[in-house]
Short mmCIF file of C-alpha atoms in Angstrom, two decimals:
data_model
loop_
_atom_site.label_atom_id
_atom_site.label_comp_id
_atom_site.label_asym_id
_atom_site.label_seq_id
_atom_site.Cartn_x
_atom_site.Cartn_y
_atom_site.Cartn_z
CA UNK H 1 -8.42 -15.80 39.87
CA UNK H 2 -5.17 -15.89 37.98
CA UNK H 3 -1.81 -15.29 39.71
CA UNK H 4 -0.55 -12.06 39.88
CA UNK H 5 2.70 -11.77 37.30
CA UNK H 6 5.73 -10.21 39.23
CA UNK H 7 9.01 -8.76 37.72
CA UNK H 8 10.87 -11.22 39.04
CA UNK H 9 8.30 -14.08 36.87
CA UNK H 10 9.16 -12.18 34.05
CA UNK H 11 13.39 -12.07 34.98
CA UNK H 12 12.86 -15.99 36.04
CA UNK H 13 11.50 -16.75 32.39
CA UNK H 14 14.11 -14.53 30.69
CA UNK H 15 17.17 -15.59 32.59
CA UNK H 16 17.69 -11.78 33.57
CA UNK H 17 17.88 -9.61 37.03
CA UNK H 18 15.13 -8.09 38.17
CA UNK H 19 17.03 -4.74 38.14
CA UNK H 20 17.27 -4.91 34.19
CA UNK H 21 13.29 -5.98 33.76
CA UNK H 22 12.95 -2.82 35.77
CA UNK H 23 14.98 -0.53 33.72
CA UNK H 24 13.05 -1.86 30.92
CA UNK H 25 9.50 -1.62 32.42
CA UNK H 26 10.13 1.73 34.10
CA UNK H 27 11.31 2.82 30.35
CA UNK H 28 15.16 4.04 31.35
CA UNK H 29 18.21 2.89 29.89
CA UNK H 30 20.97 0.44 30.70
CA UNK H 31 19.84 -2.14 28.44
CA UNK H 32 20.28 -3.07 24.83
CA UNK H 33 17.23 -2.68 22.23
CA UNK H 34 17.20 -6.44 21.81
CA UNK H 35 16.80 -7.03 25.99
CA UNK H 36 13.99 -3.88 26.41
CA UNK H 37 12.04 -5.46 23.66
CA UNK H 38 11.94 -9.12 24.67
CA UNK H 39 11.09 -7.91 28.07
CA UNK H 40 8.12 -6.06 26.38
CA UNK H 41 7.14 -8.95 24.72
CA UNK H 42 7.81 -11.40 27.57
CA UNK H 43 5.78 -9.44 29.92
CA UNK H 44 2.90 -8.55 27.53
CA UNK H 45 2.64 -12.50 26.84
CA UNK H 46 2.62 -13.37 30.79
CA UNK H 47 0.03 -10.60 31.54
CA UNK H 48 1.77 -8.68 32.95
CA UNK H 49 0.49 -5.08 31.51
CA UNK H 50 -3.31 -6.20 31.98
CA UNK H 51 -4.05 -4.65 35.67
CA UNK H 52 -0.88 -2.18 35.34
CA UNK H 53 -1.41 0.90 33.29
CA UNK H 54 1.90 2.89 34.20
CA UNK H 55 3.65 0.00 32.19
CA UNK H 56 1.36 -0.73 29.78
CA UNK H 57 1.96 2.84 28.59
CA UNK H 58 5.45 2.34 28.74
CA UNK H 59 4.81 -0.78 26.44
CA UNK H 60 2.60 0.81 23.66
CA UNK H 61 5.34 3.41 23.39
CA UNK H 62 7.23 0.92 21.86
CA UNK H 63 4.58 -0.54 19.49
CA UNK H 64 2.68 0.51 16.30
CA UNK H 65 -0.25 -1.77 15.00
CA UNK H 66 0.08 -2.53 11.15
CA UNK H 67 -3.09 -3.38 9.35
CA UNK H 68 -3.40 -4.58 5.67
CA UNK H 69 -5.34 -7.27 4.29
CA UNK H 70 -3.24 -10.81 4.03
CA UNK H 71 -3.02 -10.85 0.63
CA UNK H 72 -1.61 -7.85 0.90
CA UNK H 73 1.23 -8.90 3.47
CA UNK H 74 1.89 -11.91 1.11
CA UNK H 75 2.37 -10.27 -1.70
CA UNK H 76 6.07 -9.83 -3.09
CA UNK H 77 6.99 -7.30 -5.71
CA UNK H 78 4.85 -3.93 -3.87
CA UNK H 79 3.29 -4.27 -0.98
CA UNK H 80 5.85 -6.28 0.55
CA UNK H 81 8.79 -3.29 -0.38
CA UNK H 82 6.46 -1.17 1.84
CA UNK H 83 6.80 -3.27 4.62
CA UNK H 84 10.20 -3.74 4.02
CA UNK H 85 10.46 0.24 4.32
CA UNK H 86 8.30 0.32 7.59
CA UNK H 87 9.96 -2.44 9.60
CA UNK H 88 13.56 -0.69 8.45
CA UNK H 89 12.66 2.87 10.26
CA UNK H 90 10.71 1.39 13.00
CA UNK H 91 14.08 -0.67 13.70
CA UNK H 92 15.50 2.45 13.40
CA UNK H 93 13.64 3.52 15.58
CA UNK H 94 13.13 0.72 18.45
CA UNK H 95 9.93 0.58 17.71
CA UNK H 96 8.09 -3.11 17.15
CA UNK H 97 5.07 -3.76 14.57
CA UNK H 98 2.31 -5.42 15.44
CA UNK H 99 1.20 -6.72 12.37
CA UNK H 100 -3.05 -7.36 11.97
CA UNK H 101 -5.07 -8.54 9.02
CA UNK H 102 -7.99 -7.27 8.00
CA UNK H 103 -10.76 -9.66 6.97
CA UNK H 104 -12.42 -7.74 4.06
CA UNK H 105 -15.69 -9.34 4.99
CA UNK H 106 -15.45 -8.31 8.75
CA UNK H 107 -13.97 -5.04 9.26
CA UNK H 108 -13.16 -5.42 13.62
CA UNK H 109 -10.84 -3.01 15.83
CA UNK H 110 -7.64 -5.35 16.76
CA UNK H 111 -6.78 -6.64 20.11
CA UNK H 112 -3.94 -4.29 20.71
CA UNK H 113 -5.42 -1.47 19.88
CA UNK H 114 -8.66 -1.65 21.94
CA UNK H 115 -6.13 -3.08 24.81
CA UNK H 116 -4.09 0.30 24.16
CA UNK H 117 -1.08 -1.62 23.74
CA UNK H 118 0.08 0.28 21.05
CA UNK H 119 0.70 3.48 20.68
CA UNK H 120 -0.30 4.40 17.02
CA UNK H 121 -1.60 2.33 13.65
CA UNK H 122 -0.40 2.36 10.07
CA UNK H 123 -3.17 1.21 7.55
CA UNK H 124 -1.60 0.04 4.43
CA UNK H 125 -3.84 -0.46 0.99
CA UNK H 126 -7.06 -0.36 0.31
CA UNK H 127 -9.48 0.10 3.22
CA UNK H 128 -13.19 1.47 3.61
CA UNK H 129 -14.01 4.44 4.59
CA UNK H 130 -15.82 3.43 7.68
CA UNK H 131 -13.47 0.88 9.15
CA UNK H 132 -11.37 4.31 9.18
CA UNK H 133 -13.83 6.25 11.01
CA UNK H 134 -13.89 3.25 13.26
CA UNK H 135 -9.99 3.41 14.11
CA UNK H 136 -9.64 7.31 14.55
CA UNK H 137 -12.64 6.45 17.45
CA UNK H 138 -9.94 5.03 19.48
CA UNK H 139 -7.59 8.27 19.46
CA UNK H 140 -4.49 7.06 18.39
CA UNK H 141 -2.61 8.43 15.55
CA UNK H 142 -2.97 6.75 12.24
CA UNK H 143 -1.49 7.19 8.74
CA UNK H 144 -2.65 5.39 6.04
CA UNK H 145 -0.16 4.58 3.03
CA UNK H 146 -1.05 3.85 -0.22
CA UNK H 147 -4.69 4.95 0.03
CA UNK H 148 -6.58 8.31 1.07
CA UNK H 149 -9.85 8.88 2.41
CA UNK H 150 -12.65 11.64 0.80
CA UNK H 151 -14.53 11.37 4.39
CA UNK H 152 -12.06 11.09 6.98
CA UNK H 153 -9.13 13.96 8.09
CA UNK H 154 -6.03 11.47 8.41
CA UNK H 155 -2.37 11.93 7.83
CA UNK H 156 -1.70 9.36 4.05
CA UNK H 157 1.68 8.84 2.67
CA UNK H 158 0.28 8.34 -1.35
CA UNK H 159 2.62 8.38 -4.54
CA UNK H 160 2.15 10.52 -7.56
CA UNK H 161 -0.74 8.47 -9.14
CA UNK H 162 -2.46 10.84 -12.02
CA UNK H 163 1.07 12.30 -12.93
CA UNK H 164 2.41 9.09 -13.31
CA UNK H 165 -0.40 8.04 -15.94
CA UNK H 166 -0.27 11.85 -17.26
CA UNK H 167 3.18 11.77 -18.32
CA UNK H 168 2.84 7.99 -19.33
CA UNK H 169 0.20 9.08 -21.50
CA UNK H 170 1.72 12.04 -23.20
CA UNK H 171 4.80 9.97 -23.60
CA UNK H 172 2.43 7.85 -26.06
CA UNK H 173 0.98 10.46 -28.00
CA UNK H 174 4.49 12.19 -28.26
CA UNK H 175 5.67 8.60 -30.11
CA UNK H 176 3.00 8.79 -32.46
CA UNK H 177 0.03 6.68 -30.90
CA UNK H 178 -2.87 7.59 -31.87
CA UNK H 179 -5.67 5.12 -30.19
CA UNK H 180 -4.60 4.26 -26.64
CA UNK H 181 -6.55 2.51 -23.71
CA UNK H 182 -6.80 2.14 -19.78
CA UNK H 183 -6.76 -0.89 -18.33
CA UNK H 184 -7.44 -1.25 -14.66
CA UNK H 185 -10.37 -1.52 -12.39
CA UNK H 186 -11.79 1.62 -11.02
CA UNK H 187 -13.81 0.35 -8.19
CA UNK H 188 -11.06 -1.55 -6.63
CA UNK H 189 -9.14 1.23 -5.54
CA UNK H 190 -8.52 5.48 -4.81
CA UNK H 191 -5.10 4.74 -6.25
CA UNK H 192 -6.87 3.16 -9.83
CA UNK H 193 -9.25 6.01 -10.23
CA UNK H 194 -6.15 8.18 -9.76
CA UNK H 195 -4.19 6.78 -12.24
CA UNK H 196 -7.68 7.08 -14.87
CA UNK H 197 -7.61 10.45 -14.31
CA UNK H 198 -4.11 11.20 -14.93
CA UNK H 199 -4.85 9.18 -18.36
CA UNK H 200 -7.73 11.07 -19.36
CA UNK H 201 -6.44 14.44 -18.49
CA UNK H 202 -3.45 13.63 -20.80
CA UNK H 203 -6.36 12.53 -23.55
CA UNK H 204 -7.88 16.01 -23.05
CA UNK H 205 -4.82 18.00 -22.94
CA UNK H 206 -3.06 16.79 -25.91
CA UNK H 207 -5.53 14.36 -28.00
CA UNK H 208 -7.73 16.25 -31.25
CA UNK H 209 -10.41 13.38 -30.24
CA UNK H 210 -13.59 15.52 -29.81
CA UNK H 211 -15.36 13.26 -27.59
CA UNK H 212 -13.18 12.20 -24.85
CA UNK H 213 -15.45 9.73 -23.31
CA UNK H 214 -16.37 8.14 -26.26
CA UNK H 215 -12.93 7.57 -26.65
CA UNK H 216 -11.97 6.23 -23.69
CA UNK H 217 -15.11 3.73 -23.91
CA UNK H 218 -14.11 2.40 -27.41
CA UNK H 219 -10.18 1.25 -26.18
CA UNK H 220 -10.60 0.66 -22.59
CA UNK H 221 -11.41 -1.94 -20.00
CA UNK H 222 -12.38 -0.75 -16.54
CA UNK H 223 -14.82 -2.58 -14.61
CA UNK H 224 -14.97 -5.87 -13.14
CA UNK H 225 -11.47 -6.36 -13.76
CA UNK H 226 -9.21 -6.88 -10.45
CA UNK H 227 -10.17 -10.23 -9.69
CA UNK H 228 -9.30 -11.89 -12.73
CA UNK H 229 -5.83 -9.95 -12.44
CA UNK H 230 -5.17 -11.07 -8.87
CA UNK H 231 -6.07 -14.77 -9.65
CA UNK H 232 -4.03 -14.78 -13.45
CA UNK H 233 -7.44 -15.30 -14.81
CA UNK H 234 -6.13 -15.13 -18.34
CA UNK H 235 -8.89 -16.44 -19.91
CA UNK H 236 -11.77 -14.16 -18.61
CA UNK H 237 -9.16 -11.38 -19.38
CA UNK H 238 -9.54 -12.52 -23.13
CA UNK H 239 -13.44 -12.35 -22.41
CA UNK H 240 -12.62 -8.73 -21.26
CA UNK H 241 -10.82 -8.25 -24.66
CA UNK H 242 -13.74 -9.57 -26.78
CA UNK H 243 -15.78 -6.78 -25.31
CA UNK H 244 -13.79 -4.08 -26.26
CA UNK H 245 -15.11 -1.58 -29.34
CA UNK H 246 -12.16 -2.00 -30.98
CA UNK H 247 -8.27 -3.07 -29.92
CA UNK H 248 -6.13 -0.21 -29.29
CA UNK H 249 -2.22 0.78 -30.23
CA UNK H 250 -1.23 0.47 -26.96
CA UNK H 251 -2.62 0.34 -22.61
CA UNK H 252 -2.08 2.28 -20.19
CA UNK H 253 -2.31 0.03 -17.02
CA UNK H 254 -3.28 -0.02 -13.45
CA UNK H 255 -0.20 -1.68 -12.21
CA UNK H 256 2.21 -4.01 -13.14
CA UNK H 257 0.61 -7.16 -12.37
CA UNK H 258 -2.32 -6.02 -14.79
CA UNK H 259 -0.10 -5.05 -17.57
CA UNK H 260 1.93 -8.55 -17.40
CA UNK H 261 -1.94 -10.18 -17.02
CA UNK H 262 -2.83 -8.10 -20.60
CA UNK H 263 -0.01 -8.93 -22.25
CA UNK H 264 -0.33 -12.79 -21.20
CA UNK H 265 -3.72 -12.24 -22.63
CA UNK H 266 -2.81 -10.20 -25.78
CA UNK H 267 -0.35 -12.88 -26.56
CA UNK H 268 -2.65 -15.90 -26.39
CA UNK H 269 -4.69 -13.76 -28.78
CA UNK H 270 -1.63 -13.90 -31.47
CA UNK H 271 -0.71 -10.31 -30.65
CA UNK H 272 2.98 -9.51 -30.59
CA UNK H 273 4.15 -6.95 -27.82
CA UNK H 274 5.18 -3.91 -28.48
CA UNK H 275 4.26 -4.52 -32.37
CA UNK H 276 0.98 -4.85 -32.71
CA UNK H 277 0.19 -3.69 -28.77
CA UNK H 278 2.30 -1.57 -27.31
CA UNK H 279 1.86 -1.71 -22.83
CA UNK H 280 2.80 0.32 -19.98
CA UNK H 281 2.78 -0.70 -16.31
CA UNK H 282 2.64 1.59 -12.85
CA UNK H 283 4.76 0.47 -9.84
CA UNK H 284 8.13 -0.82 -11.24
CA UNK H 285 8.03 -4.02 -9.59
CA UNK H 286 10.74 -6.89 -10.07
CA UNK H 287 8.63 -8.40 -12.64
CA UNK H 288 9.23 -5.88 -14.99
CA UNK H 289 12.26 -7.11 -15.90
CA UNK H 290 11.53 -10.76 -15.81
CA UNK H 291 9.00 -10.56 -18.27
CA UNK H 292 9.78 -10.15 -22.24
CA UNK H 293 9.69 -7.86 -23.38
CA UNK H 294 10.68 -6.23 -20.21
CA UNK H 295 7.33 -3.84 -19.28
CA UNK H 296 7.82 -0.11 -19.96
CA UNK H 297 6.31 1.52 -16.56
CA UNK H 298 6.01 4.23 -13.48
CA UNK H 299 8.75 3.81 -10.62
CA UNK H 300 7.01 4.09 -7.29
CA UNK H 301 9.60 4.49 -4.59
CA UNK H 302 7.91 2.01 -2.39
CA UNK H 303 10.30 1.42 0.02
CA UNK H 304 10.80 4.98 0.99
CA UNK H 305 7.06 5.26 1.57
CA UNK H 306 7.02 3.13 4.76
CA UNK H 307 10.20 4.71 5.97
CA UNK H 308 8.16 8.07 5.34
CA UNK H 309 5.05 6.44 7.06
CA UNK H 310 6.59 5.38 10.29
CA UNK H 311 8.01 8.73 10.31
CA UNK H 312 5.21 10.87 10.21
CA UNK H 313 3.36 8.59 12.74
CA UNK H 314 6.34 9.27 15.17
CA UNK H 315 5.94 13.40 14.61
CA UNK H 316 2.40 12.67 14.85
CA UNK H 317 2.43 11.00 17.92
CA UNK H 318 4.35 14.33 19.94
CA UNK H 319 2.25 16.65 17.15
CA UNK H 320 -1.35 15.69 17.73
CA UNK H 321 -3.14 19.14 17.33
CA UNK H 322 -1.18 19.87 13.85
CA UNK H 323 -2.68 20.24 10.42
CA UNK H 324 -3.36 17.04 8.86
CA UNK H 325 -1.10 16.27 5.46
CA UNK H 326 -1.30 14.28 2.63
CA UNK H 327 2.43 13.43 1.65
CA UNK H 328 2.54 12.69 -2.25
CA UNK H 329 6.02 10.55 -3.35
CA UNK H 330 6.75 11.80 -6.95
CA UNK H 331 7.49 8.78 -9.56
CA UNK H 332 9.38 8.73 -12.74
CA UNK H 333 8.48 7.24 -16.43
CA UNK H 334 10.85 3.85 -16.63
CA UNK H 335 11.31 3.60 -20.60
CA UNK H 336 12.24 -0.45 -21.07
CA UNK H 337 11.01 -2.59 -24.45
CA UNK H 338 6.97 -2.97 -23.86
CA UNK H 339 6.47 0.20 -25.91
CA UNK H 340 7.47 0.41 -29.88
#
């Protein structure tokens, strides 16, 4: 059997009195944020929470589990501005993250959260609806960001996504255009199939095409598509293009990494951007100005999302029997050089 870890291991380790690993343990003040959380961590490492569940509440006060996939987490122009905006309000807030991955091929409950050592999750991106049904079974408070869920009752912190296309669209048709296209893939994502629908409602609403889906199927690409943008598969993204009924005035995109992908595409192809093409993007990430012509697109205000996520999970967390909400950040039309 193991020792038994004693306050005074954990001051021993830390260099500290036993009196101030009790403040910190017994969750009062007289310490600074810095000392209370490397106690928490300290004491979490040693074991100290495992037979002890007055403290180990005290410790998952201070802790919210983060779960995206890796890719995700390693990605730089969006999802890493909404970590960016979660780890500045849990500061804020002395609150640490716990970050998890999620293995897309085996969906599991983390450690920390079937330990209860932390006292609520944020799900960033894309994730399944069951794996969701799975995490509100351990009763903690969850938001998701960037994604919804059409089975599961769960606070989401979502931007604008059909507006976005919907005014992106109409700003087309008001310049003239008569033959425009989506491109993104609508199984990949809530937020994709979104931003299609924004796109065609625009189509309806202002277009004299008759048959709207016959339309859409003539100028657009929307299947089997992400995975060639994520890997800057340019050349099955020229494949993509060779399918097409017939090349459009300008695209609509998914994001910004698939418009940048298109146009990479479009210009191996011996099309000139915004003459013969013209492209808009959704996001405004940094590469929109990096690229030329720098990509016309829809500013997402991704930082403030994971400020807004951590918190509703902290009013959550005191407001457990309230309605559930889903909070929808408006975005705004960037006009920039991708669109003639």
């Amino acid at each position: 059997m193991s020792k038994k870890v004693t306050m005074k291991d954990i001051a021993e380790s830390l260099k500290l009195s036993i009196n101030a690993v009790s403040l910190v343990l017994n969750n009062k003040s007289g310490v600074s944020e810095k000392t209370r959380s490397l106690v928490l961590k300290t004491a979490n490492d040693m074991g100290y929470f495992d037979r002890k569940t007055k403290y180990l509440n005290t410790f998952a006060s201070k802790n919210i589990c983060l779960l995206l996939e890796r890719r995700f987490f390693k990605d730089p122009y969006f999802y890493s501005k909404i970590i960016q905006g979660i780890e500045d309000e849990a500061k804020k807030n002395s609150i640490t993250l716990i970050v998890n991955f999620i293995d897309p091929e085996n969906y599991s409950i983390p450690i920390c959260v079937q330990e209860k050592k932390t006292s609520a999750v944020i799900a960033l991106g894309n994730i399944p609806n069951q794996y969701i049904a799975d995490l509100k079974k351990m009763n903690l408070p969850m938001v998701l960001v960037d994604n919804t869920s059409f089975m599961e009752n769960v606070d989401s912190i979502v931007s604008n996504n059909s507006f976005g296309t919907y005014k992106a669209t109409k700003y087309l048709i008001d310049k003239g255009f008569k033959n425009i296209g989506f491109f993104g893939d609508l199984d990949y994502s809530i937020s994709i199939k979104e931003r299609y629908f924004g796109y065609n409602e625009a189509l309806k609403d202002f277009m004299v095409a008759k048959n709207i889906n016959e339309y859409t199927g003539r100028f657009s690409i929307t299947r089997n598509l992400e995975e060639f943008v994520i890997k800057s598969d340019v050349k099955s993204i020229i494949e993509k293009l060779s399918n097409i009924k017939e090349m459009p005035e300008a695209f609509i995109c998914s994001n910004d990494s698939a418009a940048i992908q298109l146009s990479n595409a479009l210009n191996t192809l011996k099309y000139k951007i915004p003459k013969d093409v013209s492209i808009i993007g959704f996001d405004d990430t940094v590469l929109c100005n990096m690229v030329m012509p720098k990509l016309t697109t829809v500013k997402v205000n991704k930082e403030l999302m994971g400020r807004k996520a951590v918190r509703r999970l902290l009013w959550r967390i005191n407001h457990r029997d309230e309605p559930i909400e889903s909070i929808m950040m408006e975005v705004e039309l960037i006009e920039r050089d991708s669109v003639r």
